[in-house]
Each structure stands twice: as structure tokens, then as C-alpha cells.
Amino acid sequence: MEYDQYLSENDKHFADVFSEYVNGKMGSPRKIGKAIADDHRYLVNEKAKLMFCFMEQLAENWHKGRYDQRNEWACRLAAEAIDHLAENGLYYLPEEYYAKQNQ
């Protein structure tokens, strides 16, 4: 992972545990999605921030062609969603997103 060097130990631990969880331990993505949305409103907002940052990275991967058949669907959907939200003024992307998209 190219971003590992920038993560705190806690963040790296979370990323590793989350990867382990979705790689064979998760029962139902839909049920888990509903469960993590059923939380304190502040925490839901913080989880959404993480989700959108993840989608930004997938969208960047799509625009740069950094995907294959295993993650093409996720990257394409993320790019469509993020780009649509930004075009309609519902989500504000950092300038780096556009700079990286054009590389």
C-alpha cells in the first residue's frame, strides 16, 4: 500500500482489520451497511466522510486506468457518483483530484 507510510498506527490497524473482515468474514454487505448507518448522527457523518474519501480514491483509480476486472465495477461506479455529485455542486473535490485526473 503506497499510503501506509502516512497512516497512524491506529489507522493502519483499522485498514488491515477492515480488509481482513471483508475478505471472508463479512456475511451481508447490505445488512452491515444498514447496521453502521444505525448509529449516533455524528458518527454516521464521520463514517460518510470515510466512505466518500474511499470513493474519491476509487474514482481517481478509474480516471487513471488503475483497475482491472476485479475492481472495475467499484471504480467506475465511484467515478460516476463522485463526478456527478461534484458537477451538481453537492460534493466538493480537492484541487488535487482534478490534477491527478488529468495526469
Tab-separated table of N, CA, C and O in Angstrom:
chain	number	residue	atom	x	y	z
A	1	MET	N	0.837	-1.185	0.000
A	1	MET	CA	0.000	0.000	0.000
A	1	MET	C	0.878	1.243	0.000
A	1	MET	O	1.712	1.396	0.867
A	2	GLU	N	0.664	2.105	-0.954
A	2	GLU	CA	1.522	3.276	-1.066
A	2	GLU	C	1.268	4.320	0.004
A	2	GLU	O	2.116	5.150	0.265
A	3	TYR	N	0.106	4.301	0.650
A	3	TYR	CA	-0.204	5.322	1.650
A	3	TYR	C	0.118	4.879	3.064
A	3	TYR	O	-0.019	5.654	3.993
A	4	ASP	N	0.556	3.645	3.245
A	4	ASP	CA	0.850	3.122	4.588
A	4	ASP	C	1.811	4.009	5.369
A	4	ASP	O	1.671	4.169	6.570
A	5	GLN	N	2.781	4.588	4.698
A	5	GLN	CA	3.787	5.393	5.391
A	5	GLN	C	3.197	6.657	6.001
A	5	GLN	O	3.784	7.255	6.889
A	6	TYR	N	2.012	7.067	5.536
A	6	TYR	CA	1.380	8.288	6.037
A	6	TYR	C	0.319	8.016	7.100
A	6	TYR	O	-0.225	8.958	7.661
A	7	LEU	N	0.027	6.763	7.356
A	7	LEU	CA	-1.030	6.412	8.308
A	7	LEU	C	-0.498	6.313	9.725
A	7	LEU	O	0.622	5.859	9.952
A	8	SER	N	-1.354	6.704	10.668
A	8	SER	CA	-1.022	6.458	12.067
A	8	SER	C	-1.146	4.954	12.312
A	8	SER	O	-1.743	4.224	11.510
A	9	GLU	N	-0.607	4.494	13.414
A	9	GLU	CA	-0.720	3.068	13.753
A	9	GLU	C	-2.189	2.647	13.876
A	9	GLU	O	-2.561	1.572	13.425
A	10	ASN	N	-3.005	3.500	14.500
A	10	ASN	CA	-4.433	3.187	14.645
A	10	ASN	C	-5.117	3.087	13.291
A	10	ASN	O	-5.934	2.189	13.056
A	11	ASP	N	-4.814	4.024	12.384
A	11	ASP	CA	-5.436	4.000	11.067
A	11	ASP	C	-4.990	2.774	10.268
A	11	ASP	O	-5.799	2.139	9.592
A	12	LYS	N	-3.716	2.440	10.349
A	12	LYS	CA	-3.222	1.253	9.649
A	12	LYS	C	-3.889	-0.003	10.200
A	12	LYS	O	-4.303	-0.874	9.434
A	13	HIS	N	-4.017	-0.075	11.521
A	13	HIS	CA	-4.674	-1.221	12.145
A	13	HIS	C	-6.113	-1.353	11.645
A	13	HIS	O	-6.553	-2.442	11.285
A	14	PHE	N	-6.835	-0.233	11.615
A	14	PHE	CA	-8.216	-0.272	11.126
A	14	PHE	C	-8.267	-0.756	9.680
A	14	PHE	O	-9.071	-1.620	9.334
A	15	ALA	N	-7.416	-0.202	8.808
A	15	ALA	CA	-7.415	-0.592	7.401
A	15	ALA	C	-7.130	-2.087	7.245
A	15	ALA	O	-7.784	-2.772	6.448
A	16	ASP	N	-6.192	-2.596	8.029
A	16	ASP	CA	-5.857	-4.026	7.963
A	16	ASP	C	-7.006	-4.897	8.457
A	16	ASP	O	-7.361	-5.891	7.814
A	17	VAL	N	-7.592	-4.530	9.585
A	17	VAL	CA	-8.701	-5.319	10.149
A	17	VAL	C	-9.911	-5.273	9.220
A	17	VAL	O	-10.574	-6.285	9.001
A	18	PHE	N	-10.186	-4.106	8.665
A	18	PHE	CA	-11.317	-3.980	7.743
A	18	PHE	C	-11.104	-4.862	6.510
A	18	PHE	O	-12.025	-5.544	6.065
A	19	SER	N	-9.890	-4.868	5.968
A	19	SER	CA	-9.587	-5.724	4.817
A	19	SER	C	-9.768	-7.197	5.161
A	19	SER	O	-10.337	-7.959	4.375
A	20	GLU	N	-9.289	-7.596	6.325
A	20	GLU	CA	-9.477	-8.984	6.763
A	20	GLU	C	-10.954	-9.316	6.888
A	20	GLU	O	-11.393	-10.407	6.519
A	21	TYR	N	-11.721	-8.379	7.405
A	21	TYR	CA	-13.153	-8.601	7.612
A	21	TYR	C	-13.887	-8.816	6.289
A	21	TYR	O	-14.658	-9.767	6.159
A	22	VAL	N	-13.655	-7.935	5.315
A	22	VAL	CA	-14.381	-8.077	4.054
A	22	VAL	C	-13.861	-9.249	3.221
A	22	VAL	O	-14.533	-9.695	2.299
A	23	ASN	N	-12.694	-9.766	3.559
A	23	ASN	CA	-12.109	-10.886	2.831
A	23	ASN	C	-12.481	-12.215	3.488
A	23	ASN	O	-11.632	-12.983	3.897
A	24	GLY	N	-13.785	-12.457	3.591
A	24	GLY	CA	-14.224	-13.770	4.043
A	24	GLY	C	-14.986	-13.818	5.353
A	24	GLY	O	-15.584	-14.829	5.672
A	25	LYS	N	-14.976	-12.754	6.121
A	25	LYS	CA	-15.680	-12.766	7.402
A	25	LYS	C	-17.035	-12.069	7.338
A	25	LYS	O	-17.861	-12.255	8.209
A	26	MET	N	-17.255	-11.258	6.315
A	26	MET	CA	-18.481	-10.478	6.204
A	26	MET	C	-19.618	-11.366	5.725
A	26	MET	O	-19.473	-12.120	4.775
A	27	GLY	N	-20.760	-11.242	6.389
A	27	GLY	CA	-21.925	-12.015	5.988
A	27	GLY	C	-22.713	-11.338	4.880
A	27	GLY	O	-22.899	-11.877	3.806
A	28	SER	N	-23.184	-10.128	5.127
A	28	SER	CA	-24.043	-9.430	4.179
A	28	SER	C	-23.653	-7.952	4.115
A	28	SER	O	-23.869	-7.226	5.092
A	29	PRO	N	-23.113	-7.504	2.983
A	29	PRO	CA	-22.770	-6.089	2.870
A	29	PRO	C	-23.981	-5.176	3.114
A	29	PRO	O	-23.856	-4.131	3.735
A	30	ARG	N	-25.142	-5.575	2.643
A	30	ARG	CA	-26.347	-4.763	2.819
A	30	ARG	C	-26.707	-4.635	4.298
A	30	ARG	O	-26.993	-3.548	4.792
A	31	LYS	N	-26.677	-5.735	5.024
A	31	LYS	CA	-27.010	-5.693	6.453
A	31	LYS	C	-25.967	-4.908	7.241
A	31	LYS	O	-26.306	-4.153	8.147
A	32	ILE	N	-24.716	-5.077	6.901
A	32	ILE	CA	-23.651	-4.324	7.571
A	32	ILE	C	-23.805	-2.839	7.279
A	32	ILE	O	-23.662	-1.996	8.166
A	33	GLY	N	-24.112	-2.500	6.024
A	33	GLY	CA	-24.336	-1.108	5.667
A	33	GLY	C	-25.446	-0.485	6.495
A	33	GLY	O	-25.332	0.644	6.982
A	34	LYS	N	-26.527	-1.230	6.673
A	34	LYS	CA	-27.636	-0.729	7.486
A	34	LYS	C	-27.222	-0.604	8.950
A	34	LYS	O	-27.583	0.355	9.629
A	35	ALA	N	-26.455	-1.545	9.433
A	35	ALA	CA	-26.041	-1.523	10.846
A	35	ALA	C	-25.103	-0.356	11.138
A	35	ALA	O	-25.246	0.302	12.170
A	36	ILE	N	-24.164	-0.073	10.242
A	36	ILE	CA	-23.238	1.019	10.534
A	36	ILE	C	-23.894	2.385	10.322
A	36	ILE	O	-23.412	3.390	10.833
A	37	ALA	N	-25.018	2.420	9.591
A	37	ALA	CA	-25.771	3.672	9.435
A	37	ALA	C	-26.682	3.921	10.632
A	37	ALA	O	-27.127	5.045	10.840
A	38	ASP	N	-26.935	2.887	11.413
A	38	ASP	CA	-27.825	2.999	12.581
A	38	ASP	C	-26.974	3.317	13.805
A	38	ASP	O	-26.741	2.473	14.659
A	39	ASP	N	-26.482	4.525	13.863
A	39	ASP	CA	-25.552	4.929	14.907
A	39	ASP	C	-25.835	6.386	15.246
A	39	ASP	O	-26.698	7.030	14.637
A	40	HIS	N	-25.103	6.909	16.184
A	40	HIS	CA	-25.220	8.318	16.539
A	40	HIS	C	-24.996	9.159	15.285
A	40	HIS	O	-24.132	8.847	14.466
A	41	ARG	N	-25.762	10.219	15.114
A	41	ARG	CA	-25.706	11.010	13.875
A	41	ARG	C	-24.318	11.568	13.587
A	41	ARG	O	-23.894	11.628	12.437
A	42	TYR	N	-23.608	11.989	14.597
A	42	TYR	CA	-22.242	12.476	14.381
A	42	TYR	C	-21.361	11.356	13.826
A	42	TYR	O	-20.591	11.565	12.888
A	43	LEU	N	-21.489	10.168	14.400
A	43	LEU	CA	-20.675	9.044	13.939
A	43	LEU	C	-21.043	8.630	12.520
A	43	LEU	O	-20.165	8.257	11.731
A	44	VAL	N	-22.321	8.715	12.178
A	44	VAL	CA	-22.743	8.422	10.809
A	44	VAL	C	-22.078	9.404	9.852
A	44	VAL	O	-21.585	9.029	8.783
A	45	ASN	N	-22.033	10.681	10.239
A	45	ASN	CA	-21.394	11.690	9.405
A	45	ASN	C	-19.903	11.391	9.215
A	45	ASN	O	-19.368	11.517	8.107
A	46	GLU	N	-19.230	10.986	10.285
A	46	GLU	CA	-17.804	10.654	10.191
A	46	GLU	C	-17.579	9.425	9.309
A	46	GLU	O	-16.626	9.371	8.535
A	47	LYS	N	-18.458	8.452	9.393
A	47	LYS	CA	-18.351	7.268	8.538
A	47	LYS	C	-18.564	7.649	7.079
A	47	LYS	O	-17.895	7.118	6.188
A	48	ALA	N	-19.489	8.588	6.838
A	48	ALA	CA	-19.736	9.044	5.474
A	48	ALA	C	-18.500	9.741	4.912
A	48	ALA	O	-18.172	9.563	3.728
A	49	LYS	N	-17.807	10.520	5.741
A	49	LYS	CA	-16.570	11.164	5.276
A	49	LYS	C	-15.579	10.113	4.791
A	49	LYS	O	-14.956	10.262	3.736
A	50	LEU	N	-15.421	9.063	5.560
A	50	LEU	CA	-14.513	7.985	5.178
A	50	LEU	C	-14.972	7.331	3.877
A	50	LEU	O	-14.168	7.095	2.967
A	51	MET	N	-16.264	7.078	3.763
A	51	MET	CA	-16.811	6.451	2.566
A	51	MET	C	-16.551	7.309	1.336
A	51	MET	O	-16.117	6.812	0.289
A	52	PHE	N	-16.783	8.622	1.445
A	52	PHE	CA	-16.574	9.489	0.288
A	52	PHE	C	-15.094	9.618	-0.061
A	52	PHE	O	-14.741	9.691	-1.250
A	53	CYS	N	-14.238	9.639	0.919
A	53	CYS	CA	-12.796	9.662	0.623
A	53	CYS	C	-12.366	8.383	-0.084
A	53	CYS	O	-11.545	8.416	-1.014
A	54	PHE	N	-12.918	7.263	0.330
A	54	PHE	CA	-12.658	5.985	-0.338
A	54	PHE	C	-13.150	6.052	-1.779
A	54	PHE	O	-12.446	5.653	-2.720
A	55	MET	N	-14.348	6.601	-1.981
A	55	MET	CA	-14.890	6.726	-3.328
A	55	MET	C	-14.043	7.657	-4.195
A	55	MET	O	-13.863	7.392	-5.388
A	56	GLU	N	-13.524	8.727	-3.606
A	56	GLU	CA	-12.637	9.623	-4.352
A	56	GLU	C	-11.428	8.855	-4.885
A	56	GLU	O	-11.016	9.034	-6.036
A	57	GLN	N	-10.843	8.026	-4.033
A	57	GLN	CA	-9.671	7.268	-4.458
A	57	GLN	C	-10.023	6.270	-5.547
A	57	GLN	O	-9.276	6.120	-6.524
A	58	LEU	N	-11.166	5.608	-5.414
A	58	LEU	CA	-11.600	4.682	-6.467
A	58	LEU	C	-11.850	5.427	-7.770
A	58	LEU	O	-11.490	4.944	-8.852
A	59	ALA	N	-12.446	6.613	-7.677
A	59	ALA	CA	-12.700	7.426	-8.874
A	59	ALA	C	-11.390	7.836	-9.527
A	59	ALA	O	-11.249	7.788	-10.761
A	60	GLU	N	-10.431	8.236	-8.718
A	60	GLU	CA	-9.114	8.580	-9.268
A	60	GLU	C	-8.508	7.374	-9.976
A	60	GLU	O	-7.956	7.499	-11.072
A	61	ASN	N	-8.621	6.213	-9.360
A	61	ASN	CA	-8.110	4.986	-9.984
A	61	ASN	C	-8.784	4.753	-11.337
A	61	ASN	O	-8.126	4.350	-12.313
A	62	TRP	N	-10.092	5.001	-11.400
A	62	TRP	CA	-10.829	4.817	-12.655
A	62	TRP	C	-10.294	5.762	-13.733
A	62	TRP	O	-9.996	5.354	-14.853
A	63	HIS	N	-10.168	7.026	-13.380
A	63	HIS	CA	-9.741	8.020	-14.354
A	63	HIS	C	-8.307	7.786	-14.835
A	63	HIS	O	-7.974	8.138	-15.967
A	64	LYS	N	-7.492	7.176	-13.995
A	64	LYS	CA	-6.098	6.919	-14.376
A	64	LYS	C	-5.909	5.520	-14.960
A	64	LYS	O	-4.794	5.150	-15.301
A	65	GLY	N	-6.994	4.756	-15.051
A	65	GLY	CA	-6.892	3.406	-15.597
A	65	GLY	C	-6.244	2.411	-14.655
A	65	GLY	O	-5.753	1.371	-15.094
A	66	ARG	N	-6.244	2.711	-13.366
A	66	ARG	CA	-5.632	1.807	-12.375
A	66	ARG	C	-6.692	0.891	-11.772
A	66	ARG	O	-7.096	1.036	-10.625
A	67	TYR	N	-7.148	-0.038	-12.573
A	67	TYR	CA	-8.138	-1.024	-12.136
A	67	TYR	C	-8.021	-2.224	-13.060
A	67	TYR	O	-7.375	-2.156	-14.111
A	68	ASP	N	-8.628	-3.319	-12.660
A	68	ASP	CA	-8.729	-4.472	-13.532
A	68	ASP	C	-10.123	-5.057	-13.353
A	68	ASP	O	-10.978	-4.435	-12.727
A	69	GLN	N	-10.366	-6.243	-13.873
A	69	GLN	CA	-11.710	-6.827	-13.825
A	69	GLN	C	-12.208	-7.045	-12.397
A	69	GLN	O	-13.406	-7.047	-12.158
A	70	ARG	N	-11.297	-7.187	-11.452
A	70	ARG	CA	-11.706	-7.449	-10.067
A	70	ARG	C	-12.304	-6.225	-9.399
A	70	ARG	O	-13.160	-6.364	-8.522
A	71	ASN	N	-11.869	-5.023	-9.773
A	71	ASN	CA	-12.393	-3.827	-9.119
A	71	ASN	C	-12.919	-2.780	-10.097
A	71	ASN	O	-13.203	-1.650	-9.710
A	72	GLU	N	-13.087	-3.159	-11.354
A	72	GLU	CA	-13.580	-2.220	-12.363
A	72	GLU	C	-14.946	-1.656	-11.984
A	72	GLU	O	-15.188	-0.452	-12.085
A	73	TRP	N	-15.849	-2.498	-11.541
A	73	TRP	CA	-17.205	-2.072	-11.170
A	73	TRP	C	-17.159	-1.028	-10.066
A	73	TRP	O	-17.795	0.026	-10.180
A	74	ALA	N	-16.400	-1.281	-9.031
A	74	ALA	CA	-16.327	-0.343	-7.904
A	74	ALA	C	-15.722	0.985	-8.340
A	74	ALA	O	-16.225	2.056	-7.965
A	75	CYS	N	-14.668	0.938	-9.121
A	75	CYS	CA	-14.015	2.172	-9.564
A	75	CYS	C	-14.906	2.969	-10.508
A	75	CYS	O	-15.008	4.199	-10.379
A	76	ARG	N	-15.565	2.290	-11.420
A	76	ARG	CA	-16.428	3.015	-12.366
A	76	ARG	C	-17.610	3.648	-11.649
A	76	ARG	O	-17.943	4.813	-11.900
A	77	LEU	N	-18.280	2.906	-10.777
A	77	LEU	CA	-19.412	3.464	-10.047
A	77	LEU	C	-18.987	4.633	-9.173
A	77	LEU	O	-19.682	5.656	-9.103
A	78	ALA	N	-17.853	4.503	-8.515
A	78	ALA	CA	-17.354	5.591	-7.678
A	78	ALA	C	-17.090	6.834	-8.517
A	78	ALA	O	-17.460	7.946	-8.123
A	79	ALA	N	-16.472	6.663	-9.675
A	79	ALA	CA	-16.189	7.810	-10.550
A	79	ALA	C	-17.476	8.464	-11.019
A	79	ALA	O	-17.603	9.694	-11.010
A	80	GLU	N	-18.433	7.666	-11.424
A	80	GLU	CA	-19.719	8.215	-11.870
A	80	GLU	C	-20.392	8.993	-10.740
A	80	GLU	O	-20.891	10.100	-10.953
A	81	ALA	N	-20.402	8.426	-9.556
A	81	ALA	CA	-21.071	9.063	-8.420
A	81	ALA	C	-20.352	10.335	-7.985
A	81	ALA	O	-20.975	11.398	-7.843
A	82	ILE	N	-19.058	10.253	-7.784
A	82	ILE	CA	-18.282	11.405	-7.311
A	82	ILE	C	-18.329	12.531	-8.342
A	82	ILE	O	-18.549	13.698	-7.996
A	83	ASP	N	-18.126	12.200	-9.606
A	83	ASP	CA	-18.128	13.226	-10.639
A	83	ASP	C	-19.505	13.886	-10.764
A	83	ASP	O	-19.614	15.106	-10.911
A	84	HIS	N	-20.561	13.098	-10.681
A	84	HIS	CA	-21.922	13.643	-10.754
A	84	HIS	C	-22.207	14.563	-9.572
A	84	HIS	O	-22.746	15.666	-9.752
A	85	LEU	N	-21.851	14.135	-8.391
A	85	LEU	CA	-22.079	14.962	-7.203
A	85	LEU	C	-21.311	16.271	-7.292
A	85	LEU	O	-21.837	17.344	-6.966
A	86	ALA	N	-20.077	16.203	-7.757
A	86	ALA	CA	-19.259	17.413	-7.884
A	86	ALA	C	-19.821	18.347	-8.960
A	86	ALA	O	-19.903	19.565	-8.754
A	87	GLU	N	-20.202	17.789	-10.097
A	87	GLU	CA	-20.751	18.604	-11.184
A	87	GLU	C	-22.020	19.333	-10.771
A	87	GLU	O	-22.319	20.405	-11.285
A	88	ASN	N	-22.761	18.765	-9.840
A	88	ASN	CA	-24.017	19.354	-9.394
A	88	ASN	C	-23.878	20.143	-8.098
A	88	ASN	O	-24.879	20.504	-7.481
A	89	GLY	N	-22.654	20.397	-7.681
A	89	GLY	CA	-22.413	21.220	-6.507
A	89	GLY	C	-22.816	20.586	-5.187
A	89	GLY	O	-23.006	21.282	-4.196
A	90	LEU	N	-22.925	19.270	-5.177
A	90	LEU	CA	-23.325	18.571	-3.957
A	90	LEU	C	-22.140	18.018	-3.177
A	90	LEU	O	-22.287	17.587	-2.039
A	91	TYR	N	-20.988	18.013	-3.815
A	91	TYR	CA	-19.775	17.475	-3.193
A	91	TYR	C	-18.601	18.250	-3.758
A	91	TYR	O	-18.535	18.483	-4.967
A	92	TYR	N	-17.708	18.659	-2.902
A	92	TYR	CA	-16.578	19.480	-3.342
A	92	TYR	C	-15.294	18.671	-3.268
A	92	TYR	O	-14.920	18.188	-2.210
A	93	LEU	N	-14.687	18.523	-4.426
A	93	LEU	CA	-13.455	17.746	-4.530
A	93	LEU	C	-12.253	18.664	-4.343
A	93	LEU	O	-12.274	19.815	-4.772
A	94	PRO	N	-11.196	18.129	-3.749
A	94	PRO	CA	-9.977	18.935	-3.626
A	94	PRO	C	-9.356	19.154	-4.999
A	94	PRO	O	-9.539	18.348	-5.925
A	95	GLU	N	-8.616	20.220	-5.150
A	95	GLU	CA	-7.963	20.528	-6.430
A	95	GLU	C	-7.070	19.383	-6.885
A	95	GLU	O	-6.915	19.141	-8.074
A	96	GLU	N	-6.473	18.668	-5.929
A	96	GLU	CA	-5.589	17.549	-6.282
A	96	GLU	C	-6.329	16.490	-7.094
A	96	GLU	O	-5.738	15.798	-7.908
A	97	TYR	N	-7.638	16.329	-6.849
A	97	TYR	CA	-8.417	15.326	-7.581
A	97	TYR	C	-8.355	15.612	-9.075
A	97	TYR	O	-8.104	14.737	-9.877
A	98	TYR	N	-8.569	16.882	-9.439
A	98	TYR	CA	-8.585	17.247	-10.848
A	98	TYR	C	-7.188	17.188	-11.446
A	98	TYR	O	-7.010	16.775	-12.585
A	99	ALA	N	-6.193	17.562	-10.662
A	99	ALA	CA	-4.811	17.496	-11.137
A	99	ALA	C	-4.408	16.056	-11.400
A	99	ALA	O	-3.806	15.737	-12.429
A	100	LYS	N	-4.753	15.154	-10.494
A	100	LYS	CA	-4.398	13.743	-10.647
A	100	LYS	C	-5.189	13.114	-11.789
A	100	LYS	O	-4.701	12.232	-12.473
A	101	GLN	N	-6.436	13.565	-11.978
A	101	GLN	CA	-7.289	13.014	-13.022
A	101	GLN	C	-6.701	13.285	-14.400
A	101	GLN	O	-6.807	12.463	-15.292
A	102	ASN	N	-6.048	14.420	-14.573
A	102	ASN	CA	-5.521	14.802	-15.878
A	102	ASN	C	-4.092	14.302	-16.136
A	102	ASN	O	-3.543	14.576	-17.192
A	103	GLN	N	-3.490	13.595	-15.195
A	103	GLN	CA	-2.123	13.091	-15.389
A	103	GLN	C	-2.102	11.900	-16.296
A	103	GLN	O	-2.980	11.148	-16.417
